Coordinates of C-alpha atoms in Angstrom, one line a residue:
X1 CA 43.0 89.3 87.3
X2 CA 46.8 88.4 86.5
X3 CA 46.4 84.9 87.7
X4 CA 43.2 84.5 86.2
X5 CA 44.5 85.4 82.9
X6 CA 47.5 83.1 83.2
X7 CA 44.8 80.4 83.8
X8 CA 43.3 81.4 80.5
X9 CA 46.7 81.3 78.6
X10 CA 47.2 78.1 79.9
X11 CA 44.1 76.7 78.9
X12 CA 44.9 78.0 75.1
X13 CA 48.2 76.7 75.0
X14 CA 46.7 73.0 76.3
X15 CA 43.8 73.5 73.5
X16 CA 46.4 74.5 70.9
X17 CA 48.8 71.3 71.8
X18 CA 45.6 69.0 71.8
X19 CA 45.0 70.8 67.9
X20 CA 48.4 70.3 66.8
X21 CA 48.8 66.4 67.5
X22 CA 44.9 65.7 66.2
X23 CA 46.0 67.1 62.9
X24 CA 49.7 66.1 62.9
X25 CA 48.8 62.4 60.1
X26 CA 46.6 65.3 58.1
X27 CA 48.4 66.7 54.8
X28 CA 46.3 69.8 54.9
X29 CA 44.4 70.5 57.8
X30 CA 42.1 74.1 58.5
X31 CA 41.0 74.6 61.8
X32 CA 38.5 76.9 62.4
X33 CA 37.6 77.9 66.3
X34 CA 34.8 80.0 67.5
X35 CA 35.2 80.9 70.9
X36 CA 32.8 83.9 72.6
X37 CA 31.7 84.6 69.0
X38 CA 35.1 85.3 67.4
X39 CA 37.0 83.3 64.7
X40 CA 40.4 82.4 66.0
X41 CA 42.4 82.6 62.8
X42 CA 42.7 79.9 60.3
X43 CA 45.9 78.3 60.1
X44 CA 47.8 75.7 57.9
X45 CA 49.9 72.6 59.0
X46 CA 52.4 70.4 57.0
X47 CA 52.9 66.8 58.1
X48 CA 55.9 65.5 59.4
X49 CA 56.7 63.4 55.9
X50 CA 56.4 66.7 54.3
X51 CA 58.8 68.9 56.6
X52 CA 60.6 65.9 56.8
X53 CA 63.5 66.4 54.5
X54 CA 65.8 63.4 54.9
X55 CA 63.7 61.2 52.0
X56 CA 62.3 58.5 54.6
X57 CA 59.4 56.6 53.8
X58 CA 56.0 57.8 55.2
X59 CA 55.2 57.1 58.5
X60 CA 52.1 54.9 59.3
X61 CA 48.9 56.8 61.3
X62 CA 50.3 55.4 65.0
X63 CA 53.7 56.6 64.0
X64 CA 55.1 53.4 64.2
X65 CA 56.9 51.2 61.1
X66 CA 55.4 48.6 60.5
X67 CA 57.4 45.2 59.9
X68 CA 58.0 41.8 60.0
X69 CA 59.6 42.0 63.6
X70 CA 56.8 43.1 65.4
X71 CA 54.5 40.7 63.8
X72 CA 56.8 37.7 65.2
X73 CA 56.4 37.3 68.8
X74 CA 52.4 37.6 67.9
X75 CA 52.6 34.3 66.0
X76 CA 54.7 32.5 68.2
X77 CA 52.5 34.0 70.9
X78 CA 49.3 32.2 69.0
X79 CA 51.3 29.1 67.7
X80 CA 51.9 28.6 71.3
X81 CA 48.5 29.0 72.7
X82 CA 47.3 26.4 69.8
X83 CA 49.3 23.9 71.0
X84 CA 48.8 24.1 74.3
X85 CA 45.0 24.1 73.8
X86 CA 45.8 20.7 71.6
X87 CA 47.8 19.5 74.0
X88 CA 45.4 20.3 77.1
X89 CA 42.3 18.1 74.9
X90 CA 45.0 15.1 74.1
X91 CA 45.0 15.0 78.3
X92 CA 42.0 15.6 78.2
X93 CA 40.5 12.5 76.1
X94 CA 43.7 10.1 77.7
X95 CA 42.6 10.8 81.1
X96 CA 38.6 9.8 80.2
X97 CA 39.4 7.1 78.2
X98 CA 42.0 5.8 81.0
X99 CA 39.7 6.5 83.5
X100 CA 36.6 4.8 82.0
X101 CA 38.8 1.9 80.0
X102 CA 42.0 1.2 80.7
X103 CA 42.2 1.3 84.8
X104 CA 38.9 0.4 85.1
X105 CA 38.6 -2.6 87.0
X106 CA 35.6 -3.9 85.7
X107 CA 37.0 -4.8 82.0
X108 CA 39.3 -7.2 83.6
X109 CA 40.1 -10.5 81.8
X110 CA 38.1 -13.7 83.4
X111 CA 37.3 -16.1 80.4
X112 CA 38.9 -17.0 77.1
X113 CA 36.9 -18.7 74.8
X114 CA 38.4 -20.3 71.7
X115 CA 36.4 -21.6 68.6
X116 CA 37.7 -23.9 66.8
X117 CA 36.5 -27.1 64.8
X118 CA 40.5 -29.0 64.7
X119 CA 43.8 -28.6 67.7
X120 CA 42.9 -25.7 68.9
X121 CA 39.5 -26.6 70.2
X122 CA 39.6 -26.4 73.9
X123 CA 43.1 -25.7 74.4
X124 CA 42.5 -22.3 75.9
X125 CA 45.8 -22.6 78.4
X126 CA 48.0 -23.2 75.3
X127 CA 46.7 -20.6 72.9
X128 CA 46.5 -18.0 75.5
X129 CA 50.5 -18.8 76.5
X130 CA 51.2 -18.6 72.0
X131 CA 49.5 -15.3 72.1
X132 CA 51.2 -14.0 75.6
X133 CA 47.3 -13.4 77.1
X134 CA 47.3 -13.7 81.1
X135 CA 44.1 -13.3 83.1
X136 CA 43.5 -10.5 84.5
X137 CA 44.6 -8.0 81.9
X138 CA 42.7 -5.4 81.3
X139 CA 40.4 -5.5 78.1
X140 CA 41.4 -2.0 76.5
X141 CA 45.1 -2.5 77.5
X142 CA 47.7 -2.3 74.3
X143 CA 48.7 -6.1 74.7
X144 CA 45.3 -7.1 73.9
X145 CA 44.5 -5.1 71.1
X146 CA 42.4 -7.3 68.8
X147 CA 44.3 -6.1 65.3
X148 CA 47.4 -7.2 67.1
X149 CA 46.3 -10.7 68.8
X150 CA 44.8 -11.4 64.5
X151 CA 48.1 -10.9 63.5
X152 CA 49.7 -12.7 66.5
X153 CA 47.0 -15.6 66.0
X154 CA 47.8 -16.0 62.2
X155 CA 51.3 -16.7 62.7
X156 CA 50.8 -20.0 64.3
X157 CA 51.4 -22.6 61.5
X158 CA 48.8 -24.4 61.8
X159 CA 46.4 -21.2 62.1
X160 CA 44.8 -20.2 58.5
X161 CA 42.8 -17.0 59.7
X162 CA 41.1 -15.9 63.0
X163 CA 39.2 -13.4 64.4
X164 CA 39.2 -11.6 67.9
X165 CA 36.2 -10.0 69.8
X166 CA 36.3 -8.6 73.5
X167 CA 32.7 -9.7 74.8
X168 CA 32.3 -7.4 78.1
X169 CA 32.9 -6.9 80.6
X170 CA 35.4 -9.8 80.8
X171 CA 35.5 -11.8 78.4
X172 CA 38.0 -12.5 75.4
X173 CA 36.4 -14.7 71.8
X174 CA 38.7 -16.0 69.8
X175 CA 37.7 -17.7 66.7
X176 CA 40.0 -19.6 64.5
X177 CA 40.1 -21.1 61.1
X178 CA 42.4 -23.8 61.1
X179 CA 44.8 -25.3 57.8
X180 CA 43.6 -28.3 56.5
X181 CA 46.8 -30.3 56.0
X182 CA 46.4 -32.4 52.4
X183 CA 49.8 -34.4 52.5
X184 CA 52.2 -36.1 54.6
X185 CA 56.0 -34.9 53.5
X186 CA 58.7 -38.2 53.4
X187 CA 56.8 -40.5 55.4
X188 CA 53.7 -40.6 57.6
X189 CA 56.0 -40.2 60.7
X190 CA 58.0 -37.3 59.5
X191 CA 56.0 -34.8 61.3
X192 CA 55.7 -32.6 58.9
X193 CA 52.3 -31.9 56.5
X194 CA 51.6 -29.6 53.9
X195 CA 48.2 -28.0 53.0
X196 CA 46.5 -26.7 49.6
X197 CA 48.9 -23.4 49.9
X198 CA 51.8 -25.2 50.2
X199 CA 52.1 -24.3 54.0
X200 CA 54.5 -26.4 56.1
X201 CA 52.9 -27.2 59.2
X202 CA 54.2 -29.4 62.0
X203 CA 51.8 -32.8 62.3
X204 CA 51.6 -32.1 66.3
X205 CA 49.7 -29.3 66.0
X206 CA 47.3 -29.9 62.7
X207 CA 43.8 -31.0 62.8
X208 CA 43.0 -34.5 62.2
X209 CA 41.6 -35.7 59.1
X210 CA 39.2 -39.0 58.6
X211 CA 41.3 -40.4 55.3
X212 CA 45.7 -41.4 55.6
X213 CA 47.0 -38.7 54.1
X214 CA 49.1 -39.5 50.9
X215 CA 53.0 -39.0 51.2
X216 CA 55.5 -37.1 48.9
X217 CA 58.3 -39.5 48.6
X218 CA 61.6 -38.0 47.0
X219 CA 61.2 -34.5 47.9
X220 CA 64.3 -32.2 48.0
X221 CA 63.5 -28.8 49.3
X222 CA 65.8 -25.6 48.4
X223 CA 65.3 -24.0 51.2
X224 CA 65.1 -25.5 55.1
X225 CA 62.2 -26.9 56.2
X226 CA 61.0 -24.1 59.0
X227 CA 57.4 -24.3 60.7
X228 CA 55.6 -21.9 58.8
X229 CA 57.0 -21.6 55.9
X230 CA 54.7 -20.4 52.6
X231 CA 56.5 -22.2 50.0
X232 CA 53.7 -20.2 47.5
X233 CA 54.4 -16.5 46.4
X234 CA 51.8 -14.9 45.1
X235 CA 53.7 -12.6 42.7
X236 CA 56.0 -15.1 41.1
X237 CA 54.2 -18.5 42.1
X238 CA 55.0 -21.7 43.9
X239 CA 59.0 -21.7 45.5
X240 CA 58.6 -25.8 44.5
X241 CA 56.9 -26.4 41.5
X242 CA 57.1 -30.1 41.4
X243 CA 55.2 -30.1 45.0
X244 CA 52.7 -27.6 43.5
X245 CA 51.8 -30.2 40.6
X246 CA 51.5 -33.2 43.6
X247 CA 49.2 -31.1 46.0
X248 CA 47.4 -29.9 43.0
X249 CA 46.7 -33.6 41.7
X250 CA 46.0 -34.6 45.5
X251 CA 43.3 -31.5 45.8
X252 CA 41.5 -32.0 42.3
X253 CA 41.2 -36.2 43.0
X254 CA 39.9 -35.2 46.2
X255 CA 37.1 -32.7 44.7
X256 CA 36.2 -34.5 41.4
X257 CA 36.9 -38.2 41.3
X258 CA 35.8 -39.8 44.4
X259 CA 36.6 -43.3 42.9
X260 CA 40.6 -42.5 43.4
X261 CA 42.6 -42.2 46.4
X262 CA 46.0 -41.4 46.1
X263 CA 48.1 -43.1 48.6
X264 CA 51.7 -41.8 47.6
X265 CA 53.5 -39.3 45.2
X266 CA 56.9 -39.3 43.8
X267 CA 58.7 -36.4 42.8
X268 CA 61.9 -38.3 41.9
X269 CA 62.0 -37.6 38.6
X270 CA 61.4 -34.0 37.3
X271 CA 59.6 -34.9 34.1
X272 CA 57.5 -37.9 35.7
X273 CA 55.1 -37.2 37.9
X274 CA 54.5 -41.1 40.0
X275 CA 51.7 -42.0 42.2
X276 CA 50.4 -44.4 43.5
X277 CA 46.2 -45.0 43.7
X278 CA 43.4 -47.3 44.8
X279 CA 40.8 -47.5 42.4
X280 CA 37.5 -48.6 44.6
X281 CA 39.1 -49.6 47.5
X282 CA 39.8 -52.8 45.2
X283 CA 42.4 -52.2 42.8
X284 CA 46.2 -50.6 43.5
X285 CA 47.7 -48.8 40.4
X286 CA 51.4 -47.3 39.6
X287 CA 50.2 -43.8 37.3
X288 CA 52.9 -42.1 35.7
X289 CA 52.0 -38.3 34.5
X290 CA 54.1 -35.9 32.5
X291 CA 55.4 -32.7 34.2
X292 CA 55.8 -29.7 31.6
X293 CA 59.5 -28.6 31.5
X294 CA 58.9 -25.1 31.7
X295 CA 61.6 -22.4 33.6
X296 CA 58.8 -20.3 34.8
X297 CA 57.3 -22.2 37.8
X298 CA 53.9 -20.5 37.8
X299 CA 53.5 -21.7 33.9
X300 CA 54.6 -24.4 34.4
X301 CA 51.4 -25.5 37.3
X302 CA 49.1 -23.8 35.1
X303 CA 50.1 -26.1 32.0
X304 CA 49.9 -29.2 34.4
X305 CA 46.4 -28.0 36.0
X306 CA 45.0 -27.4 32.6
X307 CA 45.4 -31.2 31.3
X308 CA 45.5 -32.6 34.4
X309 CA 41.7 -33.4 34.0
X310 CA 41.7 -35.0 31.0
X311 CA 44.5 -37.0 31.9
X312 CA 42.1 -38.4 34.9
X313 CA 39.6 -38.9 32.5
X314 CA 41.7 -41.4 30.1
X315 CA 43.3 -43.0 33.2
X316 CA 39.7 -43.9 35.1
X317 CA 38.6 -45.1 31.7
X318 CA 41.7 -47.9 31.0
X319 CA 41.2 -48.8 34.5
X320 CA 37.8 -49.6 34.5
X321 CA 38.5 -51.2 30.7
X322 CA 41.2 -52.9 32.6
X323 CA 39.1 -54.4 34.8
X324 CA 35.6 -55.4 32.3
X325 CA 38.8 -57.3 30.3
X326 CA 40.6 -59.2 33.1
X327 CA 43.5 -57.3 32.6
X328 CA 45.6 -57.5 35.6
X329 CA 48.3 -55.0 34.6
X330 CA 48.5 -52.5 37.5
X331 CA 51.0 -49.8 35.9
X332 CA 49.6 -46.9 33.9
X333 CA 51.5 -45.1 31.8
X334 CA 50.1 -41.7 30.4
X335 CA 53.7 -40.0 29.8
X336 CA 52.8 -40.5 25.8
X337 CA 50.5 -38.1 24.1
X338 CA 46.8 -39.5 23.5
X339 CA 47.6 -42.8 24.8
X340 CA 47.7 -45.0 28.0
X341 CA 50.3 -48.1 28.3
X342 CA 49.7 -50.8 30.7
X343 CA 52.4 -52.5 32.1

């Protein structure tokens, strides 16, 4: 009977501890046990903020503060997982996209083809060799990324645009648009040719043109004549004015007055414009044109654009007046407003 009642006292005591931390978060609790049909009593508890003297701050339900620190190594913890999981795609896609592209031995370069209508037609050993393409690179590789053989492609002098398609499984397109050079720079051996935007381009590498190209005589560049060279900016206009007004006479002959070839240009003189034409293959002429004197280059090739048709106009009128008359005078002089001098 003794140990069975010590069994029993035990069992209380556990059932009272189990009471006591159930209700230790409660500010107020009332307990109320029936066991074999008899109230226990009824009993009060304080919390351990309230018998807690010491002023602390309340405790949270777990019974553990709550802060900043324990809320770190849980973001690192996730910061780290992200990445790895970014990091584990990025291998992810490399490895397919190595695996089907890159190393795969079925995208390897075989033919070149180059399209082209001036130098570069057929010269796929020496474009390849400009543009550092060997056969038997692979397609996808980073050397022959197409943005980067179009920009390598346009800076060949002679190269205006160009465009560059893989056609697989082994096959690189390369299409170019070539410069069409307009005039001939000191004399027609110089080696040097310039086209409508004032790029210099060595003769050796230009496309061929039907007509002699007419020469700038008496030109004296400020900077050094380098292969390549844009000598028009588009923000604050041509670098030599005086060149812009002779490639811009040269170009609108060429589109609107079929009846005049300009054979030679000379910029000698900065307020005289001098060329020299064939009127119908029958006739040579000495023109002289004004040049505006303006500081600002760009104004001044618009002002000599603008009245650079009607001085055409009056000059293929004397001539052909020159010629119904018998007048053998071969120099016209269009320097003086609203008038043209023979001499």
């Amino acid at each position: 009977m003794r140990r069975r009642h010590n069994i029993s006292l035990r069992h209380r005591r556990f059932q009272w501890k189990r009471t006591v931390q159930a209700f230790e978060s409660v500010p107020v609790a009332v307990y109320i046990m029936k066991k074999k049909k008899r109230f226990i009593s009824v009993f009060t508890m304080a919390t351990a903020e309230e018998k807690n003297t010491s002023g602390r701050k309340k405790l949270p339900k777990n019974g553990a503060p709550r802060s900043g620190r324990n809320r770190l190594p849980w973001a690192l913890l996730l910061f780290v997982l992200a990445a790895a999981a970014v990091a584990a795609v990025w291998l992810g896609v490399w490895g397919l996209e190595a695996l089907l592209f890159s190393r795969n031995d079925r995208f390897r370069l075989r033919n070149i083809e180059v399209q082209s209508g001036g130098y570069w037609k057929d010269r796929e050993p020496q474009l390849s060799e400009r543009l550092g393409i060997r056969p038997g690179m692979n397609l996808f590789s980073p050397e022959l990324d197409p943005g980067k053989l179009r920009l390598r492609l346009t800076r060949i002098p002679s190269v205006e645009s160009g465009e560059v398609i893989r056609v697989l499984p082994d096959t690189l397109r390369i299409r170019v648009v070539e410069r069409i050079p307009r005039v001939v720079l000191y004399n027609p051996r110089s080696g040097w040719v310039i086209d409508e935007n004032l790029a210099v381009i060595p003769q050796m590498e230009s496309m061929s043109v039907s007509m002699p190209l007419p020469v700038i005589c008496d030109f004296k560049p400020k900077e050094k004549l380098v292969a390549g060279a844009l000598w028009q900016d588009p923000v604050t206009g041509p670098k030599e004015p005086e060149l812009a007004c002779a490639v811009e006479l040269v170009m609108t002959v060429v589109r609107n007055y079929p009846d005049i070839a300009v054979r030679a240009v000379s910029l000698g003189n900065p307020k005289t414009l001098k060329f020299v034409m064939r009127y119908r293959d029958r006739k040579n002429c000495i023109v002289l044109l004004p040049l505006p004197v303006k500081e600002d280059p760009r104004r001044k090739v618009e002002e000599f654009r603008s009245s650079l048709e009607s001085l055409l106009d009056a000059l293929q009128s004397a001539v052909i007046r020159a010629e119904r008359t018998g007048n053998t005078r071969s120099t016209f002089d269009l320097t003086s407003r609203d008038r043209v001098t023979l001499r």
